Amino acid sequence: HDALPISKAAELFERVCAGGEKFTCSNLGVMHLERAGIAEDVQKGLNFLQKACDSGAFGGCVNLAEHYE
């Protein structure tokens, strides 16, 4: 099997995040902030991390705090 392209994975992550999967929101936020295979979008990344944190994903809160350090 061929690996799923990162851009397609990010698209799927975004759908799953919209469905309320808080850990996926955190991962997607980091992907946007670190240009991990997708275009950097700081505001979008921060929004995903905030959504994750607000939903109770501790990792989302940690990643958000680290960005503001």
PDB file of N, CA, C and O in Angstrom:
ATOM      1  N   HIS A   1       0.820  -1.204   0.000  1.00  0.00           N
ATOM      2  CA  HIS A   1       0.000   0.000   0.000  1.00  0.00           C
ATOM      3  C   HIS A   1       0.851   1.248   0.000  1.00  0.00           C
ATOM      4  O   HIS A   1       1.859   1.327   0.687  1.00  0.00           O
ATOM      5  N   ASP A   2       0.426   2.229  -0.748  1.00  0.00           N
ATOM      6  CA  ASP A   2       1.089   3.529  -0.735  1.00  0.00           C
ATOM      7  C   ASP A   2       0.629   4.303   0.491  1.00  0.00           C
ATOM      8  O   ASP A   2      -0.505   4.183   0.937  1.00  0.00           O
ATOM      9  N   ALA A   3       1.516   5.119   1.017  1.00  0.00           N
ATOM     10  CA  ALA A   3       1.180   5.952   2.164  1.00  0.00           C
ATOM     11  C   ALA A   3       0.201   7.041   1.736  1.00  0.00           C
ATOM     12  O   ALA A   3       0.235   7.512   0.601  1.00  0.00           O
ATOM     13  N   LEU A   4      -0.648   7.425   2.648  1.00  0.00           N
ATOM     14  CA  LEU A   4      -1.598   8.503   2.414  1.00  0.00           C
ATOM     15  C   LEU A   4      -0.834   9.825   2.374  1.00  0.00           C
ATOM     16  O   LEU A   4      -0.031  10.105   3.268  1.00  0.00           O
ATOM     17  N   PRO A   5      -1.031  10.634   1.328  1.00  0.00           N
ATOM     18  CA  PRO A   5      -0.345  11.931   1.286  1.00  0.00           C
ATOM     19  C   PRO A   5      -0.712  12.771   2.512  1.00  0.00           C
ATOM     20  O   PRO A   5      -1.850  12.729   2.983  1.00  0.00           O
ATOM     21  N   ILE A   6       0.274  13.506   3.016  1.00  0.00           N
ATOM     22  CA  ILE A   6       0.060  14.321   4.217  1.00  0.00           C
ATOM     23  C   ILE A   6      -1.114  15.284   4.025  1.00  0.00           C
ATOM     24  O   ILE A   6      -1.920  15.469   4.922  1.00  0.00           O
ATOM     25  N   SER A   7      -1.215  15.896   2.856  1.00  0.00           N
ATOM     26  CA  SER A   7      -2.304  16.854   2.630  1.00  0.00           C
ATOM     27  C   SER A   7      -3.667  16.167   2.731  1.00  0.00           C
ATOM     28  O   SER A   7      -4.620  16.746   3.253  1.00  0.00           O
ATOM     29  N   LYS A   8      -3.766  14.944   2.255  1.00  0.00           N
ATOM     30  CA  LYS A   8      -5.028  14.202   2.357  1.00  0.00           C
ATOM     31  C   LYS A   8      -5.294  13.827   3.812  1.00  0.00           C
ATOM     32  O   LYS A   8      -6.424  13.900   4.287  1.00  0.00           O
ATOM     33  N   ALA A   9      -4.248  13.443   4.533  1.00  0.00           N
ATOM     34  CA  ALA A   9      -4.394  13.113   5.950  1.00  0.00           C
ATOM     35  C   ALA A   9      -4.886  14.339   6.719  1.00  0.00           C
ATOM     36  O   ALA A   9      -5.785  14.231   7.558  1.00  0.00           O
ATOM     37  N   ALA A  10      -4.316  15.510   6.417  1.00  0.00           N
ATOM     38  CA  ALA A  10      -4.737  16.738   7.092  1.00  0.00           C
ATOM     39  C   ALA A  10      -6.204  17.033   6.798  1.00  0.00           C
ATOM     40  O   ALA A  10      -6.947  17.456   7.688  1.00  0.00           O
ATOM     41  N   GLU A  11      -6.624  16.791   5.571  1.00  0.00           N
ATOM     42  CA  GLU A  11      -8.030  16.999   5.197  1.00  0.00           C
ATOM     43  C   GLU A  11      -8.944  16.080   6.014  1.00  0.00           C
ATOM     44  O   GLU A  11      -9.982  16.506   6.520  1.00  0.00           O
ATOM     45  N   LEU A  12      -8.539  14.828   6.163  1.00  0.00           N
ATOM     46  CA  LEU A  12      -9.329  13.877   6.957  1.00  0.00           C
ATOM     47  C   LEU A  12      -9.312  14.250   8.434  1.00  0.00           C
ATOM     48  O   LEU A  12     -10.339  14.168   9.113  1.00  0.00           O
ATOM     49  N   PHE A  13      -8.146  14.675   8.933  1.00  0.00           N
ATOM     50  CA  PHE A  13      -8.050  15.125  10.325  1.00  0.00           C
ATOM     51  C   PHE A  13      -9.016  16.276  10.578  1.00  0.00           C
ATOM     52  O   PHE A  13      -9.645  16.345  11.620  1.00  0.00           O
ATOM     53  N   GLU A  14      -9.106  17.191   9.606  1.00  0.00           N
ATOM     54  CA  GLU A  14      -9.985  18.351   9.784  1.00  0.00           C
ATOM     55  C   GLU A  14     -11.443  17.914   9.895  1.00  0.00           C
ATOM     56  O   GLU A  14     -12.193  18.429  10.718  1.00  0.00           O
ATOM     57  N   ARG A  15     -11.836  16.935   9.113  1.00  0.00           N
ATOM     58  CA  ARG A  15     -13.213  16.422   9.201  1.00  0.00           C
ATOM     59  C   ARG A  15     -13.464  15.756  10.549  1.00  0.00           C
ATOM     60  O   ARG A  15     -14.513  15.939  11.152  1.00  0.00           O
ATOM     61  N   VAL A  16     -12.494  14.971  10.999  1.00  0.00           N
ATOM     62  CA  VAL A  16     -12.639  14.276  12.278  1.00  0.00           C
ATOM     63  C   VAL A  16     -12.666  15.285  13.424  1.00  0.00           C
ATOM     64  O   VAL A  16     -13.457  15.165  14.356  1.00  0.00           O
ATOM     65  N   CYS A  17     -11.828  16.299  13.343  1.00  0.00           N
ATOM     66  CA  CYS A  17     -11.813  17.359  14.358  1.00  0.00           C
ATOM     67  C   CYS A  17     -13.171  18.061  14.407  1.00  0.00           C
ATOM     68  O   CYS A  17     -13.708  18.295  15.488  1.00  0.00           O
ATOM     69  N   ALA A  18     -13.720  18.370  13.252  1.00  0.00           N
ATOM     70  CA  ALA A  18     -15.034  19.028  13.185  1.00  0.00           C
ATOM     71  C   ALA A  18     -16.107  18.154  13.821  1.00  0.00           C
ATOM     72  O   ALA A  18     -17.096  18.661  14.356  1.00  0.00           O
ATOM     73  N   GLY A  19     -15.888  16.838  13.807  1.00  0.00           N
ATOM     74  CA  GLY A  19     -16.823  15.907  14.429  1.00  0.00           C
ATOM     75  C   GLY A  19     -16.646  15.790  15.933  1.00  0.00           C
ATOM     76  O   GLY A  19     -17.379  15.068  16.589  1.00  0.00           O
ATOM     77  N   GLY A  20     -15.645  16.504  16.472  1.00  0.00           N
ATOM     78  CA  GLY A  20     -15.491  16.550  17.917  1.00  0.00           C
ATOM     79  C   GLY A  20     -14.367  15.715  18.492  1.00  0.00           C
ATOM     80  O   GLY A  20     -14.273  15.564  19.705  1.00  0.00           O
ATOM     81  N   GLU A  21     -13.491  15.163  17.658  1.00  0.00           N
ATOM     82  CA  GLU A  21     -12.375  14.348  18.159  1.00  0.00           C
ATOM     83  C   GLU A  21     -11.248  15.284  18.580  1.00  0.00           C
ATOM     84  O   GLU A  21     -10.460  15.742  17.762  1.00  0.00           O
ATOM     85  N   LYS A  22     -11.187  15.578  19.866  1.00  0.00           N
ATOM     86  CA  LYS A  22     -10.298  16.612  20.393  1.00  0.00           C
ATOM     87  C   LYS A  22      -8.815  16.352  20.161  1.00  0.00           C
ATOM     88  O   LYS A  22      -8.051  17.277  19.929  1.00  0.00           O
ATOM     89  N   PHE A  23      -8.376  15.097  20.221  1.00  0.00           N
ATOM     90  CA  PHE A  23      -6.956  14.808  20.043  1.00  0.00           C
ATOM     91  C   PHE A  23      -6.526  15.041  18.590  1.00  0.00           C
ATOM     92  O   PHE A  23      -5.402  15.462  18.329  1.00  0.00           O
ATOM     93  N   THR A  24      -7.429  14.794  17.670  1.00  0.00           N
ATOM     94  CA  THR A  24      -7.141  15.053  16.261  1.00  0.00           C
ATOM     95  C   THR A  24      -7.001  16.558  16.026  1.00  0.00           C
ATOM     96  O   THR A  24      -6.143  16.983  15.257  1.00  0.00           O
ATOM     97  N   CYS A  25      -7.803  17.357  16.713  1.00  0.00           N
ATOM     98  CA  CYS A  25      -7.696  18.812  16.600  1.00  0.00           C
ATOM     99  C   CYS A  25      -6.313  19.279  17.039  1.00  0.00           C
ATOM    100  O   CYS A  25      -5.700  20.133  16.394  1.00  0.00           O
ATOM    101  N   SER A  26      -5.820  18.692  18.119  1.00  0.00           N
ATOM    102  CA  SER A  26      -4.495  19.051  18.614  1.00  0.00           C
ATOM    103  C   SER A  26      -3.420  18.684  17.600  1.00  0.00           C
ATOM    104  O   SER A  26      -2.538  19.498  17.288  1.00  0.00           O
ATOM    105  N   ASN A  27      -3.484  17.486  17.077  1.00  0.00           N
ATOM    106  CA  ASN A  27      -2.503  17.047  16.077  1.00  0.00           C
ATOM    107  C   ASN A  27      -2.525  17.944  14.844  1.00  0.00           C
ATOM    108  O   ASN A  27      -1.481  18.310  14.308  1.00  0.00           O
ATOM    109  N   LEU A  28      -3.701  18.300  14.406  1.00  0.00           N
ATOM    110  CA  LEU A  28      -3.838  19.146  13.229  1.00  0.00           C
ATOM    111  C   LEU A  28      -3.286  20.546  13.488  1.00  0.00           C
ATOM    112  O   LEU A  28      -2.637  21.138  12.626  1.00  0.00           O
ATOM    113  N   GLY A  29      -3.517  21.049  14.685  1.00  0.00           N
ATOM    114  CA  GLY A  29      -2.957  22.350  15.043  1.00  0.00           C
ATOM    115  C   GLY A  29      -1.447  22.351  14.957  1.00  0.00           C
ATOM    116  O   GLY A  29      -0.843  23.273  14.398  1.00  0.00           O
ATOM    117  N   VAL A  30      -0.828  21.311  15.486  1.00  0.00           N
ATOM    118  CA  VAL A  30       0.630  21.195  15.436  1.00  0.00           C
ATOM    119  C   VAL A  30       1.100  21.083  13.988  1.00  0.00           C
ATOM    120  O   VAL A  30       2.095  21.697  13.600  1.00  0.00           O
ATOM    121  N   MET A  31       0.386  20.322  13.181  1.00  0.00           N
ATOM    122  CA  MET A  31       0.765  20.189  11.771  1.00  0.00           C
ATOM    123  C   MET A  31       0.814  21.552  11.091  1.00  0.00           C
ATOM    124  O   MET A  31       1.729  21.849  10.327  1.00  0.00           O
ATOM    125  N   HIS A  32      -0.187  22.397  11.364  1.00  0.00           N
ATOM    126  CA  HIS A  32      -0.228  23.732  10.742  1.00  0.00           C
ATOM    127  C   HIS A  32       0.888  24.634  11.265  1.00  0.00           C
ATOM    128  O   HIS A  32       1.457  25.416  10.506  1.00  0.00           O
ATOM    129  N   LEU A  33       1.198  24.525  12.544  1.00  0.00           N
ATOM    130  CA  LEU A  33       2.220  25.393  13.122  1.00  0.00           C
ATOM    131  C   LEU A  33       3.628  24.977  12.729  1.00  0.00           C
ATOM    132  O   LEU A  33       4.518  25.822  12.617  1.00  0.00           O
ATOM    133  N   GLU A  34       3.829  23.696  12.521  1.00  0.00           N
ATOM    134  CA  GLU A  34       5.179  23.200  12.222  1.00  0.00           C
ATOM    135  C   GLU A  34       5.397  22.871  10.752  1.00  0.00           C
ATOM    136  O   GLU A  34       6.413  22.285  10.394  1.00  0.00           O
ATOM    137  N   ARG A  35       4.440  23.238   9.911  1.00  0.00           N
ATOM    138  CA  ARG A  35       4.529  22.953   8.468  1.00  0.00           C
ATOM    139  C   ARG A  35       4.861  21.479   8.224  1.00  0.00           C
ATOM    140  O   ARG A  35       5.709  21.151   7.407  1.00  0.00           O
ATOM    141  N   ALA A  36       4.191  20.632   8.948  1.00  0.00           N
ATOM    142  CA  ALA A  36       4.441  19.185   8.854  1.00  0.00           C
ATOM    143  C   ALA A  36       3.724  18.604   7.647  1.00  0.00           C
ATOM    144  O   ALA A  36       2.709  17.941   7.754  1.00  0.00           O
ATOM    145  N   GLY A  37       4.259  18.895   6.463  1.00  0.00           N
ATOM    146  CA  GLY A  37       3.686  18.357   5.240  1.00  0.00           C
ATOM    147  C   GLY A  37       2.553  19.165   4.655  1.00  0.00           C
ATOM    148  O   GLY A  37       2.013  18.824   3.612  1.00  0.00           O
ATOM    149  N   ILE A  38       2.165  20.222   5.340  1.00  0.00           N
ATOM    150  CA  ILE A  38       1.099  21.103   4.838  1.00  0.00           C
ATOM    151  C   ILE A  38       1.581  22.542   4.984  1.00  0.00           C
ATOM    152  O   ILE A  38       2.550  22.814   5.682  1.00  0.00           O
ATOM    153  N   ALA A  39       0.892  23.451   4.337  1.00  0.00           N
ATOM    154  CA  ALA A  39       1.274  24.859   4.394  1.00  0.00           C
ATOM    155  C   ALA A  39       1.125  25.391   5.814  1.00  0.00           C
ATOM    156  O   ALA A  39       0.175  25.040   6.520  1.00  0.00           O
ATOM    157  N   GLU A  40       2.071  26.221   6.224  1.00  0.00           N
ATOM    158  CA  GLU A  40       1.982  26.841   7.542  1.00  0.00           C
ATOM    159  C   GLU A  40       0.797  27.792   7.564  1.00  0.00           C
ATOM    160  O   GLU A  40       0.608  28.586   6.647  1.00  0.00           O
ATOM    161  N   ASP A  41      -0.011  27.681   8.596  1.00  0.00           N
ATOM    162  CA  ASP A  41      -1.125  28.601   8.803  1.00  0.00           C
ATOM    163  C   ASP A  41      -1.240  28.775  10.315  1.00  0.00           C
ATOM    164  O   ASP A  41      -1.902  27.976  10.992  1.00  0.00           O
ATOM    165  N   VAL A  42      -0.540  29.776  10.835  1.00  0.00           N
ATOM    166  CA  VAL A  42      -0.444  29.966  12.276  1.00  0.00           C
ATOM    167  C   VAL A  42      -1.827  30.146  12.896  1.00  0.00           C
ATOM    168  O   VAL A  42      -2.147  29.505  13.900  1.00  0.00           O
ATOM    169  N   GLN A  43      -2.656  31.000  12.323  1.00  0.00           N
ATOM    170  CA  GLN A  43      -3.970  31.252  12.921  1.00  0.00           C
ATOM    171  C   GLN A  43      -4.826  29.988  12.939  1.00  0.00           C
ATOM    172  O   GLN A  43      -5.477  29.686  13.935  1.00  0.00           O
ATOM    173  N   LYS A  44      -4.794  29.257  11.858  1.00  0.00           N
ATOM    174  CA  LYS A  44      -5.563  28.011  11.789  1.00  0.00           C
ATOM    175  C   LYS A  44      -5.028  27.011  12.825  1.00  0.00           C
ATOM    176  O   LYS A  44      -5.793  26.347  13.520  1.00  0.00           O
ATOM    177  N   GLY A  45      -3.702  26.927  12.930  1.00  0.00           N
ATOM    178  CA  GLY A  45      -3.096  26.033  13.904  1.00  0.00           C
ATOM    179  C   GLY A  45      -3.504  26.388  15.326  1.00  0.00           C
ATOM    180  O   GLY A  45      -3.874  25.509  16.119  1.00  0.00           O
ATOM    181  N   LEU A  46      -3.456  27.663  15.652  1.00  0.00           N
ATOM    182  CA  LEU A  46      -3.854  28.109  16.988  1.00  0.00           C
ATOM    183  C   LEU A  46      -5.328  27.841  17.249  1.00  0.00           C
ATOM    184  O   LEU A  46      -5.710  27.455  18.362  1.00  0.00           O
ATOM    185  N   ASN A  47      -6.156  28.025  16.236  1.00  0.00           N
ATOM    186  CA  ASN A  47      -7.587  27.744  16.395  1.00  0.00           C
ATOM    187  C   ASN A  47      -7.835  26.270  16.700  1.00  0.00           C
ATOM    188  O   ASN A  47      -8.661  25.945  17.558  1.00  0.00           O
ATOM    189  N   PHE A  48      -7.119  25.380  15.994  1.00  0.00           N
ATOM    190  CA  PHE A  48      -7.279  23.952  16.254  1.00  0.00           C
ATOM    191  C   PHE A  48      -6.797  23.593  17.654  1.00  0.00           C
ATOM    192  O   PHE A  48      -7.429  22.805  18.355  1.00  0.00           O
ATOM    193  N   LEU A  49      -5.672  24.169  18.083  1.00  0.00           N
ATOM    194  CA  LEU A  49      -5.171  23.899  19.429  1.00  0.00           C
ATOM    195  C   LEU A  49      -6.130  24.420  20.489  1.00  0.00           C
ATOM    196  O   LEU A  49      -6.356  23.768  21.509  1.00  0.00           O
ATOM    197  N   GLN A  50      -6.698  25.591  20.265  1.00  0.00           N
ATOM    198  CA  GLN A  50      -7.658  26.153  21.217  1.00  0.00           C
ATOM    199  C   GLN A  50      -8.896  25.267  21.311  1.00  0.00           C
ATOM    200  O   GLN A  50      -9.406  25.013  22.404  1.00  0.00           O
ATOM    201  N   LYS A  51      -9.358  24.795  20.175  1.00  0.00           N
ATOM    202  CA  LYS A  51     -10.526  23.905  20.168  1.00  0.00           C
ATOM    203  C   LYS A  51     -10.218  22.625  20.944  1.00  0.00           C
ATOM    204  O   LYS A  51     -11.038  22.165  21.735  1.00  0.00           O
ATOM    205  N   ALA A  52      -9.033  22.072  20.738  1.00  0.00           N
ATOM    206  CA  ALA A  52      -8.633  20.863  21.449  1.00  0.00           C
ATOM    207  C   ALA A  52      -8.573  21.130  22.950  1.00  0.00           C
ATOM    208  O   ALA A  52      -9.097  20.351  23.756  1.00  0.00           O
ATOM    209  N   CYS A  53      -7.947  22.222  23.332  1.00  0.00           N
ATOM    210  CA  CYS A  53      -7.816  22.576  24.741  1.00  0.00           C
ATOM    211  C   CYS A  53      -9.194  22.793  25.373  1.00  0.00           C
ATOM    212  O   CYS A  53      -9.473  22.269  26.450  1.00  0.00           O
ATOM    213  N   ASP A  54     -10.043  23.534  24.701  1.00  0.00           N
ATOM    214  CA  ASP A  54     -11.397  23.789  25.213  1.00  0.00           C
ATOM    215  C   ASP A  54     -12.201  22.502  25.373  1.00  0.00           C
ATOM    216  O   ASP A  54     -13.105  22.432  26.204  1.00  0.00           O
ATOM    217  N   SER A  55     -11.847  21.486  24.574  1.00  0.00           N
ATOM    218  CA  SER A  55     -12.563  20.205  24.630  1.00  0.00           C
ATOM    219  C   SER A  55     -11.993  19.270  25.687  1.00  0.00           C
ATOM    220  O   SER A  55     -12.494  18.176  25.879  1.00  0.00           O
ATOM    221  N   GLY A  56     -10.901  19.692  26.330  1.00  0.00           N
ATOM    222  CA  GLY A  56     -10.325  18.878  27.390  1.00  0.00           C
ATOM    223  C   GLY A  56      -9.126  18.049  26.989  1.00  0.00           C
ATOM    224  O   GLY A  56      -8.703  17.176  27.733  1.00  0.00           O
ATOM    225  N   ALA A  57      -8.555  18.317  25.822  1.00  0.00           N
ATOM    226  CA  ALA A  57      -7.350  17.600  25.396  1.00  0.00           C
ATOM    227  C   ALA A  57      -6.146  18.311  26.003  1.00  0.00           C
ATOM    228  O   ALA A  57      -5.754  19.390  25.558  1.00  0.00           O
ATOM    229  N   PHE A  58      -5.579  17.713  27.034  1.00  0.00           N
ATOM    230  CA  PHE A  58      -4.456  18.329  27.741  1.00  0.00           C
ATOM    231  C   PHE A  58      -3.315  18.671  26.786  1.00  0.00           C
ATOM    232  O   PHE A  58      -2.706  19.734  26.895  1.00  0.00           O
ATOM    233  N   GLY A  59      -3.020  17.785  25.841  1.00  0.00           N
ATOM    234  CA  GLY A  59      -1.953  18.027  24.882  1.00  0.00           C
ATOM    235  C   GLY A  59      -2.200  19.278  24.062  1.00  0.00           C
ATOM    236  O   GLY A  59      -1.264  20.002  23.714  1.00  0.00           O
ATOM    237  N   GLY A  60      -3.453  19.550  23.735  1.00  0.00           N
ATOM    238  CA  GLY A  60      -3.802  20.764  23.009  1.00  0.00           C
ATOM    239  C   GLY A  60      -3.473  21.997  23.828  1.00  0.00           C
ATOM    240  O   GLY A  60      -2.935  22.984  23.307  1.00  0.00           O
ATOM    241  N   CYS A  61      -3.750  21.927  25.128  1.00  0.00           N
ATOM    242  CA  CYS A  61      -3.436  23.056  26.023  1.00  0.00           C
ATOM    243  C   CYS A  61      -1.930  23.260  26.131  1.00  0.00           C
ATOM    244  O   CYS A  61      -1.446  24.390  26.103  1.00  0.00           O
ATOM    245  N   VAL A  62      -1.192  22.156  26.262  1.00  0.00           N
ATOM    246  CA  VAL A  62       0.265  22.233  26.366  1.00  0.00           C
ATOM    247  C   VAL A  62       0.851  22.825  25.092  1.00  0.00           C
ATOM    248  O   VAL A  62       1.692  23.730  25.132  1.00  0.00           O
ATOM    249  N   ASN A  63       0.410  22.331  23.939  1.00  0.00           N
ATOM    250  CA  ASN A  63       0.929  22.840  22.661  1.00  0.00           C
ATOM    251  C   ASN A  63       0.588  24.316  22.478  1.00  0.00           C
ATOM    252  O   ASN A  63       1.401  25.078  21.961  1.00  0.00           O
ATOM    253  N   LEU A  64      -0.591  24.706  22.902  1.00  0.00           N
ATOM    254  CA  LEU A  64      -0.997  26.113  22.806  1.00  0.00           C
ATOM    255  C   LEU A  64      -0.108  26.973  23.696  1.00  0.00           C
ATOM    256  O   LEU A  64       0.402  28.012  23.253  1.00  0.00           O
ATOM    257  N   ALA A  65       0.123  26.533  24.915  1.00  0.00           N
ATOM    258  CA  ALA A  65       0.966  27.278  25.848  1.00  0.00           C
ATOM    259  C   ALA A  65       2.399  27.377  25.321  1.00  0.00           C
ATOM    260  O   ALA A  65       3.028  28.437  25.429  1.00  0.00           O
ATOM    261  N   GLU A  66       2.914  26.288  24.766  1.00  0.00           N
ATOM    262  CA  GLU A  66       4.277  26.305  24.230  1.00  0.00           C
ATOM    263  C   GLU A  66       4.420  27.304  23.093  1.00  0.00           C
ATOM    264  O   GLU A  66       5.453  27.938  22.945  1.00  0.00           O
ATOM    265  N   HIS A  67       3.377  27.445  22.300  1.00  0.00           N
ATOM    266  CA  HIS A  67       3.442  28.407  21.196  1.00  0.00           C
ATOM    267  C   HIS A  67       3.563  29.836  21.712  1.00  0.00           C
ATOM    268  O   HIS A  67       4.250  30.668  21.118  1.00  0.00           O
ATOM    269  N   TYR A  68       2.897  30.124  22.830  1.00  0.00           N
ATOM    270  CA  TYR A  68       2.907  31.480  23.368  1.00  0.00           C
ATOM    271  C   TYR A  68       4.102  31.780  24.270  1.00  0.00           C
ATOM    272  O   TYR A  68       4.262  32.895  24.713  1.00  0.00           O
ATOM    273  N   GLU A  69       4.955  30.779  24.531  1.00  0.00           N
ATOM    274  CA  GLU A  69       6.145  31.010  25.377  1.00  0.00           C
ATOM    275  C   GLU A  69       7.087  31.998  24.755  1.00  0.00           C
ATOM    276  O   GLU A  69       7.350  32.109  23.638  1.00  0.00           O
TER     277      GLU A  69
END
